[in-house]
XYZ file of N, CA, C and O in Angstrom:
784
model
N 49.103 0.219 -36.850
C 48.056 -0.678 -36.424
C 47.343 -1.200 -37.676
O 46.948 -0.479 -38.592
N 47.281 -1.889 -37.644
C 46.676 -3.053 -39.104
C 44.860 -3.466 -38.498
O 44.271 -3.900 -37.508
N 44.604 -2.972 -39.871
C 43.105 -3.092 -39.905
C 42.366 -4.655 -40.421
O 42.292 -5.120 -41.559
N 41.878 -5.217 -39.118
C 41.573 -6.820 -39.662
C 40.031 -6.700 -40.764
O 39.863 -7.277 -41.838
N 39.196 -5.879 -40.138
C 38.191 -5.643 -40.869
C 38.042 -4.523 -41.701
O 38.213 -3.436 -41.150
N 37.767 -4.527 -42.879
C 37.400 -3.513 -43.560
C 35.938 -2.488 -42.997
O 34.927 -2.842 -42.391
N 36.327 -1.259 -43.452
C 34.797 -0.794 -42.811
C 34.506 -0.134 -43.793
O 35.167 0.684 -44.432
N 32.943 -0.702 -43.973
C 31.723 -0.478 -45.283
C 30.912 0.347 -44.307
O 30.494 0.238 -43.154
N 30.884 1.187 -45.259
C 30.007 2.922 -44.913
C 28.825 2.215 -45.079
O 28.737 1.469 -46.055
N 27.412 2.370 -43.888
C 26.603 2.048 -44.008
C 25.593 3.251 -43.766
O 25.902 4.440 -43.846
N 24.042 2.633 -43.386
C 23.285 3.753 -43.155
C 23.779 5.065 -41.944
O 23.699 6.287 -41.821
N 24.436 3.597 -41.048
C 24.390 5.150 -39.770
C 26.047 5.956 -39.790
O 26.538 6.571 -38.843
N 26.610 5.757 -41.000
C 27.779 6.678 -40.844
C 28.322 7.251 -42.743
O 28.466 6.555 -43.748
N 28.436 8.277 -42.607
C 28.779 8.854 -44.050
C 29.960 7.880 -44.836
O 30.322 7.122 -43.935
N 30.529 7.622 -45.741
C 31.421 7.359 -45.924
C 32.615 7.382 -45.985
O 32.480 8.597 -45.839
N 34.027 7.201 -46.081
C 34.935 7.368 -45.548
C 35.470 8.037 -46.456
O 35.115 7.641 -47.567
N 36.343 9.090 -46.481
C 36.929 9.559 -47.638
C 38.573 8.569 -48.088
O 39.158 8.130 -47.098
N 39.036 8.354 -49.058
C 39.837 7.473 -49.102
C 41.051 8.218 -48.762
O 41.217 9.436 -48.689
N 41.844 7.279 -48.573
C 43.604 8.051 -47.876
C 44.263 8.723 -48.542
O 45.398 8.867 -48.087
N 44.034 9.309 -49.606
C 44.971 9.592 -50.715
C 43.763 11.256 -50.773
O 44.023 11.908 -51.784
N 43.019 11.683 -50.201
C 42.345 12.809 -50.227
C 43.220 14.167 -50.116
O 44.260 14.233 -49.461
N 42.798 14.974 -50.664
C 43.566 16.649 -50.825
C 43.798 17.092 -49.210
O 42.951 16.654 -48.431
N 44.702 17.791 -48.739
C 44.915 17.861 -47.138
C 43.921 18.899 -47.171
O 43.375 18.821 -46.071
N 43.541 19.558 -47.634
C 41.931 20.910 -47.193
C 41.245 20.015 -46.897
O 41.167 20.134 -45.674
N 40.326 18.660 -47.345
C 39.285 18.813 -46.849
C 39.469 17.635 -45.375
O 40.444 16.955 -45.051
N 37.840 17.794 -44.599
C 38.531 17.410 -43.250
C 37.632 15.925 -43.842
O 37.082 15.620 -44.900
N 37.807 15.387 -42.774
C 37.051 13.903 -42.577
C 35.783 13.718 -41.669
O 35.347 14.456 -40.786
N 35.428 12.797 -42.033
C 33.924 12.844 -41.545
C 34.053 12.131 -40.110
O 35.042 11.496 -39.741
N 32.615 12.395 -39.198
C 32.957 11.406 -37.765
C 33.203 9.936 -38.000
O 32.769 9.147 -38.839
N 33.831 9.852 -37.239
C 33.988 8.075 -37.179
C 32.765 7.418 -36.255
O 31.978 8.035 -35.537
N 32.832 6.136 -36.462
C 31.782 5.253 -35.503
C 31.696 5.642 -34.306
O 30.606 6.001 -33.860
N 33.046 5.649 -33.395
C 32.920 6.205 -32.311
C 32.489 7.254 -31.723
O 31.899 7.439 -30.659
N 33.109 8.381 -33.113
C 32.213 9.309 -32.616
C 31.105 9.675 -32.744
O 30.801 10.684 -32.108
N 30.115 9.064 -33.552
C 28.632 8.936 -33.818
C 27.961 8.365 -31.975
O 27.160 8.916 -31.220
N 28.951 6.739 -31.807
C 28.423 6.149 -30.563
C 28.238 7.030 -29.524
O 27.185 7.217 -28.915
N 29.727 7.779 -29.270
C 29.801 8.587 -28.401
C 28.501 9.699 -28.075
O 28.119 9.899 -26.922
N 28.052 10.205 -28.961
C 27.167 11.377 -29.366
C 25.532 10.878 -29.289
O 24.619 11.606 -28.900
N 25.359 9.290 -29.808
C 24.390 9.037 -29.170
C 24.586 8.239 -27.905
O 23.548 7.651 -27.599
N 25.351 8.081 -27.269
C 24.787 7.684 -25.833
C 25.100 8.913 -25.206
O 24.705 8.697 -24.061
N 25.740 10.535 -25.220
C 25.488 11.227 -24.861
C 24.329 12.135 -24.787
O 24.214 13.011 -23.930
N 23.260 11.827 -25.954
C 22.147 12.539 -26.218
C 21.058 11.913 -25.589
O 20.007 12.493 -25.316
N 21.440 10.070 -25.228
C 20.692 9.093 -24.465
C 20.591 9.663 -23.191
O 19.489 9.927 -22.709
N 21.914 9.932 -22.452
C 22.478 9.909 -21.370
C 21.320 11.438 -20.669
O 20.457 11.480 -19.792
N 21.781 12.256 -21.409
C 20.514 13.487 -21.609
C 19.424 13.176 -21.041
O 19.118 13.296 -19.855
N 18.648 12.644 -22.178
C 17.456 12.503 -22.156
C 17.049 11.812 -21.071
O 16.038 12.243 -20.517
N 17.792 10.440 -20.428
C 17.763 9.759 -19.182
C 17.589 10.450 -17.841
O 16.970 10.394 -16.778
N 18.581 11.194 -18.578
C 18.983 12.682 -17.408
C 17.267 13.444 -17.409
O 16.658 13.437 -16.340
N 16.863 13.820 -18.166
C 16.204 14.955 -18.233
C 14.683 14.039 -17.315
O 14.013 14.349 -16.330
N 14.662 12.894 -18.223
C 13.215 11.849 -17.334
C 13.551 11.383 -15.898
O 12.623 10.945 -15.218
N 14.555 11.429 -15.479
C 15.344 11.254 -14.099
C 14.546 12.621 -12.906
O 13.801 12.540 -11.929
N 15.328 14.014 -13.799
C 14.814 15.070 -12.940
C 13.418 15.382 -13.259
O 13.137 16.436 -12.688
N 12.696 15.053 -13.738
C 11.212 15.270 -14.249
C 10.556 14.612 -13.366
O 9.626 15.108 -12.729
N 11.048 13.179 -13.202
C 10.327 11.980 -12.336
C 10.969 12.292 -10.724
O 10.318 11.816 -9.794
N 12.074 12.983 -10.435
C 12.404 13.663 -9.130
C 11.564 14.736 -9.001
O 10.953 14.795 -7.933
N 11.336 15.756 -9.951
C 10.296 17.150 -9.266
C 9.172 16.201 -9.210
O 8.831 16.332 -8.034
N 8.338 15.286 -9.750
C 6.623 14.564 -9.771
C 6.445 14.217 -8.351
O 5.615 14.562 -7.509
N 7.395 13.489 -8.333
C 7.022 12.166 -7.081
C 6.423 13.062 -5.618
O 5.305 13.133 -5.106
N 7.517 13.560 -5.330
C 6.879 14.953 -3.906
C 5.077 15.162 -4.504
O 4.083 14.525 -4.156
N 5.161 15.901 -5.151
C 4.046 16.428 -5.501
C 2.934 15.092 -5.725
O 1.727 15.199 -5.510
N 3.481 14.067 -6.109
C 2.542 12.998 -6.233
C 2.307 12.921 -4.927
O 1.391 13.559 -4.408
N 3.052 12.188 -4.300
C 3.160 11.679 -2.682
C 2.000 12.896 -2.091
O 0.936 12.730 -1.494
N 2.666 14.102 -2.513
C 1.340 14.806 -1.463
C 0.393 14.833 -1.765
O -0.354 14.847 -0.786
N -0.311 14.860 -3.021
C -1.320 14.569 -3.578
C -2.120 13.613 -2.856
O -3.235 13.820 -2.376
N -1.215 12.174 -2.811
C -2.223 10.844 -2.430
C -2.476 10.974 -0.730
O -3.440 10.623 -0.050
N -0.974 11.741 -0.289
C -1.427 11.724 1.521
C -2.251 12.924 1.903
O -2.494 13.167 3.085
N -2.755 13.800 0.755
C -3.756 14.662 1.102
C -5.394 13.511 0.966
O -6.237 13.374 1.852
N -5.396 12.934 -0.250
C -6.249 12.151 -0.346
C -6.994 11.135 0.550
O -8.161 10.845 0.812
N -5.355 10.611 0.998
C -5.919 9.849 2.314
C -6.385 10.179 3.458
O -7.344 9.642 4.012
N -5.456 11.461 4.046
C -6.886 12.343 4.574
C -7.790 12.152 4.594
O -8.371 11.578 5.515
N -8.238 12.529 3.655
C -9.962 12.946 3.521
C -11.081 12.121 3.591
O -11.042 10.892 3.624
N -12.058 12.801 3.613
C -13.387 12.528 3.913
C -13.691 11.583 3.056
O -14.857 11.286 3.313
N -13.317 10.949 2.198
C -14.041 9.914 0.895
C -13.826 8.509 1.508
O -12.881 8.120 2.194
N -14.931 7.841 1.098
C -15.593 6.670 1.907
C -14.022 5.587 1.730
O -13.749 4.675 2.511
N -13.353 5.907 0.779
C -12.338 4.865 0.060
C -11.490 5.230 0.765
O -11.042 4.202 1.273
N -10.862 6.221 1.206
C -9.897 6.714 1.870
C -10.184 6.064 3.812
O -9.576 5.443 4.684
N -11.541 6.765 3.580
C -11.394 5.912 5.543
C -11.379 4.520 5.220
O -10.375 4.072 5.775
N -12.028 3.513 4.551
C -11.837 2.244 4.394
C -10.623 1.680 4.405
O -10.277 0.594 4.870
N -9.743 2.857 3.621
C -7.823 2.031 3.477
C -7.644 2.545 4.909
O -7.494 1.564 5.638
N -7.596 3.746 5.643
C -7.573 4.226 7.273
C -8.155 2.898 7.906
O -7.515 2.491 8.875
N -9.194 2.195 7.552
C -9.550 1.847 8.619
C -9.315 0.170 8.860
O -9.544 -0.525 9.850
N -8.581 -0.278 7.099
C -7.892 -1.381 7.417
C -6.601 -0.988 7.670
O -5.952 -2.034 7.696
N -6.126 -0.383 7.801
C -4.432 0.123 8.507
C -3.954 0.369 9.950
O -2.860 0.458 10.506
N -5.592 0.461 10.410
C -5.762 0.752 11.775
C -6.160 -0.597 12.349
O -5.670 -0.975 13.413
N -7.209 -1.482 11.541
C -7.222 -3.302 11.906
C -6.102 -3.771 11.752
O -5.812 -4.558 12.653
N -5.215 -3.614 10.881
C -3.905 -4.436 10.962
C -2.956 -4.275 12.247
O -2.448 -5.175 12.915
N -2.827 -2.528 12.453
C -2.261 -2.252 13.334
C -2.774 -3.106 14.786
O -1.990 -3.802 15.432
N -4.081 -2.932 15.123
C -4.506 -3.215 16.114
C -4.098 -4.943 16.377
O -3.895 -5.543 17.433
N -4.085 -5.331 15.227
C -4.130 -6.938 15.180
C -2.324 -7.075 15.796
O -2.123 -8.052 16.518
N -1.395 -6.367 15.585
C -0.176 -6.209 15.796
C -0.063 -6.033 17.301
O 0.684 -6.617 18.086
N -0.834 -5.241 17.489
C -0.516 -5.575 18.819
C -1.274 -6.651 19.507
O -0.730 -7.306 20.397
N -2.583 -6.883 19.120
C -2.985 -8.088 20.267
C -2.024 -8.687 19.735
O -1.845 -9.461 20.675
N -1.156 -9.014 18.915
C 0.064 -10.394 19.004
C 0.541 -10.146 19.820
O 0.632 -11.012 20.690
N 1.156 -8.785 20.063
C 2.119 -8.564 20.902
C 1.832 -8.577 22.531
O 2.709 -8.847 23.351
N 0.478 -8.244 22.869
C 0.155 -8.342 24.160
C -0.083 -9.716 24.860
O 0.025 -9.997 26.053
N -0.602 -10.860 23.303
C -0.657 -11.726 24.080
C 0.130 -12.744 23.988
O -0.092 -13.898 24.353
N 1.564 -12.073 23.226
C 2.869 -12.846 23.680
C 3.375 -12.426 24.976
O 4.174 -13.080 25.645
N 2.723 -10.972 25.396
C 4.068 -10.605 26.423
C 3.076 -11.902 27.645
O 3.399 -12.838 28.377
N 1.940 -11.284 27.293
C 1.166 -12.055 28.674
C 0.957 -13.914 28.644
O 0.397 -14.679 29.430
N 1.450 -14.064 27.784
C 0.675 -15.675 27.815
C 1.653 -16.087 28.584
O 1.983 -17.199 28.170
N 2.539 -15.661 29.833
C 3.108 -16.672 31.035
C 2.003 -17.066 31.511
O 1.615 -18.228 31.629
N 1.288 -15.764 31.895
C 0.354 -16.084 32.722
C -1.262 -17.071 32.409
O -2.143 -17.307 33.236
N -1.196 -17.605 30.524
C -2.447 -18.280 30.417
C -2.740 -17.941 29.142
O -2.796 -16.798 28.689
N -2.894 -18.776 28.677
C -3.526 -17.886 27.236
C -4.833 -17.633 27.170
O -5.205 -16.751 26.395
N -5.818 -18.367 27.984
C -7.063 -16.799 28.086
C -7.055 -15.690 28.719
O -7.735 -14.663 28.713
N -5.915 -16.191 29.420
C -5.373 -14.290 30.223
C -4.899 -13.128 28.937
O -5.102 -11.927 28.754
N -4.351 -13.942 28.381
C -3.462 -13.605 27.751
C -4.442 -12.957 26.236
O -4.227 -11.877 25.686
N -5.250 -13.730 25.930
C -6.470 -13.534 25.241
C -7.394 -12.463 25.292
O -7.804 -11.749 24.377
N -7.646 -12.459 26.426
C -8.914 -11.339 26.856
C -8.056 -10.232 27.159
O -8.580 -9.144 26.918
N -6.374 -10.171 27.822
C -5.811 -8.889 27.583
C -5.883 -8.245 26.140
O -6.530 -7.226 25.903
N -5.216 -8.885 25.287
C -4.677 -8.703 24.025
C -6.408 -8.059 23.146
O -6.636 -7.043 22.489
N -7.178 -9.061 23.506
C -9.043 -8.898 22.878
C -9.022 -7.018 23.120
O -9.119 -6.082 22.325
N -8.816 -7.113 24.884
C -9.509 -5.697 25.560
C -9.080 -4.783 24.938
O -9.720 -4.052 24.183
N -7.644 -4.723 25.267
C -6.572 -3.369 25.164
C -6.785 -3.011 23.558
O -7.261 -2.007 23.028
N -6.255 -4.207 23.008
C -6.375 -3.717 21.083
C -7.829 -3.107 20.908
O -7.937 -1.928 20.570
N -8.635 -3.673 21.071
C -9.841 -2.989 20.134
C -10.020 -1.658 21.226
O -10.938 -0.871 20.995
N -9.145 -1.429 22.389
C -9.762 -0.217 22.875
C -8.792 0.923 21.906
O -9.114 2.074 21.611
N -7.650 0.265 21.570
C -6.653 1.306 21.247
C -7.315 1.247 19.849
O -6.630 2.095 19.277
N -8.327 0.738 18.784
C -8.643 0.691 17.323
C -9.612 1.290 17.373
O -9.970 1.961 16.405
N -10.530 1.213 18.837
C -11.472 2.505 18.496
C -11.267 3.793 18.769
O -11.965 4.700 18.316
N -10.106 3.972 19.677
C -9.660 4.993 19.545
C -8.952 5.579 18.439
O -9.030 6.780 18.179
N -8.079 4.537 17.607
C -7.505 5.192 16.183
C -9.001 5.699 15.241
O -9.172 6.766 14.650
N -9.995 4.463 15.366
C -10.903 5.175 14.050
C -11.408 6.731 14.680
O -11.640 7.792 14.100
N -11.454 6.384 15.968
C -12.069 8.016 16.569
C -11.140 8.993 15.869
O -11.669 9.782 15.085
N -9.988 9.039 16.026
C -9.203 10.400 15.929
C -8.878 10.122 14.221
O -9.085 11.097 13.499
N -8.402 8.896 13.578
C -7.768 9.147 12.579
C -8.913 8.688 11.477
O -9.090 9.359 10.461
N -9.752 7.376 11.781
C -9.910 6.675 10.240
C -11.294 7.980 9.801
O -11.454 8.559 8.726
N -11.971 8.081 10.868
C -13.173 8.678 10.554
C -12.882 10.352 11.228
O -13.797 11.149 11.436
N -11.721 10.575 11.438
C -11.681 12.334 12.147
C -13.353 12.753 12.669
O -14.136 13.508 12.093
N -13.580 11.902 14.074
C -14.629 11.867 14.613
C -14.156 12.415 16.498
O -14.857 12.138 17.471
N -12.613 13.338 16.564
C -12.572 13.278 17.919
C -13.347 14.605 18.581
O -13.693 14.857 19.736
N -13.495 15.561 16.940
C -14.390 16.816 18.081
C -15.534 16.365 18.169
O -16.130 16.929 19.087
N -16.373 15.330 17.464
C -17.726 15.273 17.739
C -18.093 14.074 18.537
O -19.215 13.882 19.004
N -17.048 13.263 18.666
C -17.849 11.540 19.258
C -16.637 11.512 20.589
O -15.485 11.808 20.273
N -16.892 11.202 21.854
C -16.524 11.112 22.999
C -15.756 9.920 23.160
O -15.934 8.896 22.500
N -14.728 10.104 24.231
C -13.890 8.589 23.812
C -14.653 7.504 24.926
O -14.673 6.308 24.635
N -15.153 7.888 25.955
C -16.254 6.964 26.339
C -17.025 6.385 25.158
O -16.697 5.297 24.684
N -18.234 7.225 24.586
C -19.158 6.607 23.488
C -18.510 5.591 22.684
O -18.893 4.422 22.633
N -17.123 6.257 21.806
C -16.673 5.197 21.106
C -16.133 3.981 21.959
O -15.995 2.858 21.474
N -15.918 4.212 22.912
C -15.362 2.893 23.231
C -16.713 2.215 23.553
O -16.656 0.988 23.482
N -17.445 2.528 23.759
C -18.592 1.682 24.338
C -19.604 1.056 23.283
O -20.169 -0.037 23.330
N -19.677 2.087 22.287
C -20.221 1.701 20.513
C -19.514 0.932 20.121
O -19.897 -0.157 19.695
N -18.123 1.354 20.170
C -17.224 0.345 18.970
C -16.866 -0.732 19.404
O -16.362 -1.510 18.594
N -17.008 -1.172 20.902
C -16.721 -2.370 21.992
C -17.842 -3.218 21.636
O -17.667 -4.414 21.399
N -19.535 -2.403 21.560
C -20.238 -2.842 21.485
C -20.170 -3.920 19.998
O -20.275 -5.146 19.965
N -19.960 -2.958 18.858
C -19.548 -3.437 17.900
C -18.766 -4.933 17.450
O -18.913 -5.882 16.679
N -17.791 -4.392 18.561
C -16.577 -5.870 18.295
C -17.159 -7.108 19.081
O -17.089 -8.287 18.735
N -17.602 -6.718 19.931
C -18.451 -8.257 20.420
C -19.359 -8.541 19.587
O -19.249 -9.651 19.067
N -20.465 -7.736 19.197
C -21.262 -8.237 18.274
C -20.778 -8.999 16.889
O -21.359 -9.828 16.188
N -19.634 -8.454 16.794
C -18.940 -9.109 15.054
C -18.894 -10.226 15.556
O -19.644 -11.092 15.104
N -17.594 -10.667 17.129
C -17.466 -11.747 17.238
C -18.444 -12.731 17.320
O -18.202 -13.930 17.182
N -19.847 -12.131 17.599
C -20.625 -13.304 17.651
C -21.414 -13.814 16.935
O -22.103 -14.823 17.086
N -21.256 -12.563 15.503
C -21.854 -13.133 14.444
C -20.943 -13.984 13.775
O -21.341 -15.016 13.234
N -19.329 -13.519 13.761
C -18.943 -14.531 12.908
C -18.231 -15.810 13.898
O -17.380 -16.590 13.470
N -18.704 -15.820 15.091
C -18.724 -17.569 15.920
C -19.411 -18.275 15.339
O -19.214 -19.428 14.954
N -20.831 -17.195 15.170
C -22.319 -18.333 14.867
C -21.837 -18.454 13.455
O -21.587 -19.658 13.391
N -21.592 -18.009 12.439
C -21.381 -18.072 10.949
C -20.517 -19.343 11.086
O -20.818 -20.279 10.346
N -19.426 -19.507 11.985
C -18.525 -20.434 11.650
C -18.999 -21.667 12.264
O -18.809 -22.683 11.596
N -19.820 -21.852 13.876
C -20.898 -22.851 13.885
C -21.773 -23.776 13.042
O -22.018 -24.980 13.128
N -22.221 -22.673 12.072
C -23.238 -22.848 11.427
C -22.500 -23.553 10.405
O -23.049 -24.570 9.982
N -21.256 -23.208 9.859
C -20.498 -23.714 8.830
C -20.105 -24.966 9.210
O -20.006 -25.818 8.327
N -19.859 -25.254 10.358
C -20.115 -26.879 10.701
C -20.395 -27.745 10.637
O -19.920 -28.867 10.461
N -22.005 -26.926 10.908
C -23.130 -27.950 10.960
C -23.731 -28.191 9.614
O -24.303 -29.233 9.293
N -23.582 -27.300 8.964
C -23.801 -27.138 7.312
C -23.035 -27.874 6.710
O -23.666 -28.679 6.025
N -21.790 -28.003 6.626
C -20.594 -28.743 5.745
C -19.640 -29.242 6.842
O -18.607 -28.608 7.056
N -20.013 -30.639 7.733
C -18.709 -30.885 8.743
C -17.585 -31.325 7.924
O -16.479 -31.319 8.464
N -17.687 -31.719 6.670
C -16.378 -32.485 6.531
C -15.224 -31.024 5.432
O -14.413 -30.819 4.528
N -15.712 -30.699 6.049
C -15.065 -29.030 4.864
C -13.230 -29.148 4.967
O -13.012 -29.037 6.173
N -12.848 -29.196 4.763
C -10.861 -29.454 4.183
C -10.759 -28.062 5.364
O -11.702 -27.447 5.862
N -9.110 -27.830 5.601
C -8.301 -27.091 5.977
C -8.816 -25.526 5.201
O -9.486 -24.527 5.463
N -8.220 -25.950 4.399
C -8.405 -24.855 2.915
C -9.409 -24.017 2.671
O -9.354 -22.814 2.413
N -10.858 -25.124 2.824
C -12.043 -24.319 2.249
C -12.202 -24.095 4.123
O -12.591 -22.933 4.238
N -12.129 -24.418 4.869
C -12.796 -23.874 6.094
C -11.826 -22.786 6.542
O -12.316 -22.089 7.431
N -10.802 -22.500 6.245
C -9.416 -21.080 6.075
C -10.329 -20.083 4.777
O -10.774 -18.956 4.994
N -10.399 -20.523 3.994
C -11.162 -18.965 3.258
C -12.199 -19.310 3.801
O -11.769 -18.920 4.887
N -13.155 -19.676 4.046
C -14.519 -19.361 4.483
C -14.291 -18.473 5.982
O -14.905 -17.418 6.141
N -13.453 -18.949 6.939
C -13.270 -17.797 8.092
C -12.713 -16.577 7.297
O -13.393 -15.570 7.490
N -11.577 -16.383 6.391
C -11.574 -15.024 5.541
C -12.542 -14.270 4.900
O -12.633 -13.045 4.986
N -13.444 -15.173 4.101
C -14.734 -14.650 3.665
C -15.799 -14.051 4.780
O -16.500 -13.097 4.441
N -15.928 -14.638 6.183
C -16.890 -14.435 7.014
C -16.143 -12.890 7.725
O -16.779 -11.847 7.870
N -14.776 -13.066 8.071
C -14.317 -12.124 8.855
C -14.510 -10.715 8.016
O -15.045 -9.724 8.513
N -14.063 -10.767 6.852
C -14.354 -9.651 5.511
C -15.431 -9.030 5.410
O -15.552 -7.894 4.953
N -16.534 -9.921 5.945
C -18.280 -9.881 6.099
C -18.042 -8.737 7.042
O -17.957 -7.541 6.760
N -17.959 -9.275 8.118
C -17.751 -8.921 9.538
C -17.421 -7.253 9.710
O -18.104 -6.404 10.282
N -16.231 -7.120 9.060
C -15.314 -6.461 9.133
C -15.975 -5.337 8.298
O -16.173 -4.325 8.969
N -16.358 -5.257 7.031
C -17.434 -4.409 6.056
C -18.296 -4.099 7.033
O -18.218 -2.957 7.488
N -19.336 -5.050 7.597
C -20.448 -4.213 8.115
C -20.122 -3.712 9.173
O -21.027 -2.999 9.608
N -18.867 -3.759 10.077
C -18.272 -2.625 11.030
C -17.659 -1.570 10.601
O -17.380 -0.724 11.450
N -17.290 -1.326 9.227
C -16.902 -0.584 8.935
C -18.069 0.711 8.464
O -18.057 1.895 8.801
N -19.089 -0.060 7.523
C -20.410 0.616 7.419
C -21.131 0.822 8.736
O -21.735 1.894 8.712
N -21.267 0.199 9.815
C -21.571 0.810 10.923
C -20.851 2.066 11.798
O -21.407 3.147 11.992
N -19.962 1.828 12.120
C -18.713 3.162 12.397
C -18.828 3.833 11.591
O -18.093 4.749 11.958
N -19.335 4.202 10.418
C -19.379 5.481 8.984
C -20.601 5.715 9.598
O -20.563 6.823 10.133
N -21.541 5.225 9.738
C -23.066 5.820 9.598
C -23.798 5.718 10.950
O -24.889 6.272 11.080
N -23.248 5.045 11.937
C -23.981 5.245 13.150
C -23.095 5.802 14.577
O -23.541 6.510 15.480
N -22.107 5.394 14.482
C -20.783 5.490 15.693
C -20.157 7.104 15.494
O -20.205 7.916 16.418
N -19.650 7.381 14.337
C -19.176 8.666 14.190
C -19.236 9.164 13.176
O -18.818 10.312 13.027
């Protein structure tokens, strides 16, 4: 086999001993086997941050779903938008199954049933309020609640009307996000400090 390139001993390999050397002594690694040796020591180490980052993760994971658990104001807040989303999932769903019959039928089902089934999640899960708060009370507090939001943020969006009628798509879409966010905070600070 005929050698097209010459090979000049550089930093990452010893030099070559020339062909004409005494048969005792041996020869040094070649390139390959340098390559070989570091992507096996790579391969290692890949290896070793692989199973390091396999034992963490469990132990992470339980870490954060113990966290979420708990009692800290940040933790029921993420509970208690997980439980609005949820709830919002289903009024879609109730008032797709029902809108044969009307879409304010279909409306006031989807309104009723969801926020009964969201005050029942914050009861048992966002705020772990089921040994002390009754599922009557909450439904009747947190019912109370959801009408009241709706009618603060009707009048907010009224008022945004009459305040700015010519308001774009855009700015009158975040301003109902901004108002509902309102909304949604001070039900959340209400359910923490007065409901359960």
């Amino acid at each position: 086999m005929a050698v097209l390139f010459p090979v000049v001993p550089g930093w990452w390999m010893s030099p070559q001993p020339e062909s004409g050397t005494p048969s005792g002594t041996e020869e040094g690694p070649t390139i390959a086997d340098r390559l070989a040796a570091v992507a096996d020591s790579t391969a290692d180490r890949l290896a070793a941050v692989a199973d390091s980052t396999a034992e963490a993760t469990p132990r992470l994971l339980t870490r954060l779903g113990r966290w979420l658990r708990g009692e800290y104001w940040l933790a029921q807040l993420i509970r208690f938008a997980l439980v609005g989303g949820f709830s919002n999932i289903g009024y879609f769903l109730l008032f797709m199954a029902c809108y044969a019959e009307g879409p304010q039928l279909a409306n006031l089902t989807g309104s009723v049933l969801s926020t009964a089934l969201a005050n029942e999640l914050h009861r048992r899960l966002t705020f772990h309020a089921a040994d002390r708060v009754g599922w009557l009370t909450a439904q009747l507090e947190g019912g109370g609640l959801a009408l009241a939001g709706l009618a603060i943020s009707s009048a907010a969006l009224a008022g945004l009307d009459y305040v700015a009628p010519g308001l774009g798509d855009t700015a009158e879409a975040l301003a109902v996000i901004a108002i509902t966010a309102a909304v949604g905070t001070l039900r959340f600070i209400t359910l923490r400090f007065w409901v359960f």
